[in-house]
Amino acid sequence: MTHLPGIAFQILQSLFVVLAAPLLVGWLNQCRAWLQNRSAPSILLPYYTLAKLFHKDAVIAHNASPLFRTTPYILFGCMWLAAGIVPVLATDLPFAPAADIIALVGVFALARVFSALAAMDIGTSFGGLGARREMLIGFLAEPAMLMTLFTAAFISGSTQLTTIVETLAHREFVIYPSLAFAAAAFLMVLLAENARIPIDNPATHLELTMIHEATILEYSARHLALIEWATAIKLFAYMTIGIALFLPWGIAEAGDWKALPLAFAVLAVKLFFAGAGLALIETVLAKLRLFLAPEFLSTAFLLAVLGMLTHFLVRA
Amino acid sequence: MNPSLASQAVNLLAALLLLIAFAMLSQRRILTLIRLFAWQGAALAISTLIVAYSTGQTHLYFSAALTVLLKVAMIPWVLHRLIDRLNVRWDVETLINIPTTMLIGIGLVIFAFALAAPISQMANAFTKSTLGIALASVLLSFLMMIVRRKAVPQVIGFLAMENGLFFAATSATYGMPLVVELGVALDVLVGTFIFGIFFFHIREQFDSLDIRHMEKLKED
């Protein structure tokens, strides 16, 4: 039986993630602009873009099926659900038992399947191309992601994200070599899954290289806004999963209102550095050729497997 | 240093060693390969120092110093000179593609861990759990020698194998006697020089460092 403060926490966290996700993207873009010696756009630019898109009229191809129209809502819903499951501000939320880490990866996979289907729906060549590339990246990234999560699950003895975070946050200080491997693998998966630079360039619409952008080429106005927003929430969710697994200190318990300001502040600091770090990675790395993406992701898989093996061998 | 913290640090360094072994396996550039080899030597020296400090075995300090001198400074320097003189910087060719090599590498690691599990149960050193990692890095270096086509990466694989053996000795029995270690160190150094001379001879004979040419016994 869940009590009222827990539900209040759940609602607060879900709203917070949805509202703060564009801010993270704005901060990331700002850092990237600074690092590339450009004058940075406002940190609030993603909000303005969303507002602008919501006010426009949607243009939809004549041969679009209902699938094409519903996909943005499904994507947004999936990402919002994921944001509700991940312990961002507090552990032990009432939603958390609904899905463990495997189901969480499943939610992301569901979103990916729908975005690929919608991309192929119109029948343009770019859509099909983008969908195929997206699925290629997805099916390589997913095992690496699962292995990473399993490493953390083995250490804490549970696949519940909440339990993992509580075990890792409240332990005494121990060096886990396996978690170091897993963290490296997770970073690579994060870059690949969120269409970040070594795999995909989020700022380009160049036909030959784009992956994620090619799948959403046909969308406009409110549909595009929802997809952009969902992408921002996805990035936010991945970053908070990474924080929850590898830097979980300072998270609050559900219903513990006094710990909440601290949890907010700690999360803000962590995301501040994570965003800047991601911008740095994106600036120093060059985009890989598409055919090198399997190598990149198989390295991530290798690291994750090594992490798990190290855990078994060293028992730490 | 308290033993649990020391053993954690050694475990972390062991994991780092394994990671470097994999990085070497996947590396395409010879220069980076040499740099990775130097890093592996550094990790080895640090872990030897930690073992020396926490067990009070004085001769391990000497072997740590020897490792730094030889494997972090001297051999990489000799190799740098060699590839400068031979003018081979980029051409690391592999027999099978790199993702497949990595997968074989994972298989080797599992094999090594399974092999080392019963041995490390009998050992009573606090570093016993790293024996599997040492064995794995020996096997990975061996794999690297097998899949590389050119002579220089093969020699680096050989040297990395020696690193793995050294780590195995440190982790299983707190190191070999100092005389043996000195002998091995000298052997490795002399070996590197002889390999260097061999490189020049191979290149003079075949105009390339590809050792496939050596499979032919007579000219055709």
XYZ file of C-alpha atoms in Angstrom, chain A residues 173-178 180-181 184 292 294-296 298-299 301-303 305-306 308-316, chain B residues 5 8-9 11-12 15-16 18-19 22 26 28 98-99 102-103 105-106 109-110 113 116-117 120 129-133:
58
model
C 33.569 2.970 0.418
C 34.821 0.041 -1.666
C 36.611 0.191 -5.003
C 34.728 -1.894 -7.538
C 36.866 -2.534 -10.644
C 33.827 -4.142 -12.248
C 34.630 1.039 -13.485
C 34.390 -1.212 -16.534
C 33.004 3.043 -19.344
C 32.943 1.611 -37.446
C 29.695 -1.901 -34.712
C 33.307 -1.848 -33.549
C 32.578 0.980 -31.117
C 31.297 -4.207 -29.576
C 33.996 -2.529 -27.505
C 29.889 -4.850 -24.984
C 33.373 -6.191 -24.305
C 33.911 -3.725 -21.472
C 31.324 -8.363 -20.130
C 34.782 -7.773 -18.658
C 30.886 -8.796 -15.082
C 33.733 -11.331 -15.296
C 35.909 -9.198 -13.047
C 33.087 -9.097 -10.564
C 32.927 -12.885 -10.491
C 36.675 -13.321 -10.224
C 37.581 -10.624 -7.761
C 34.320 -10.780 -5.809
C 34.318 -7.037 -5.558
C 42.441 -1.376 0.903
C 41.262 -3.452 -3.511
C 43.910 -1.258 -5.084
C 42.403 -5.603 -7.851
C 41.755 -2.250 -9.511
C 41.487 -4.790 -13.928
C 43.389 -1.906 -15.502
C 43.379 -6.483 -18.354
C 41.805 -3.405 -19.927
C 42.393 -5.555 -24.572
C 42.288 -3.648 -30.595
C 45.760 -0.268 -35.043
C 39.218 -6.653 -34.642
C 35.693 -7.319 -33.277
C 37.847 -9.157 -29.161
C 35.243 -11.904 -28.946
C 39.648 -12.473 -26.274
C 36.525 -12.655 -24.083
C 39.440 -14.467 -20.400
C 36.645 -16.828 -19.364
C 39.382 -17.330 -15.054
C 42.826 -19.982 -12.267
C 39.882 -20.441 -9.910
C 43.829 -19.247 -6.394
C 42.180 -13.381 -6.867
C 44.227 -11.501 -9.454
C 45.920 -14.677 -10.681
C 43.125 -15.228 -13.200
C 43.626 -11.740 -14.579
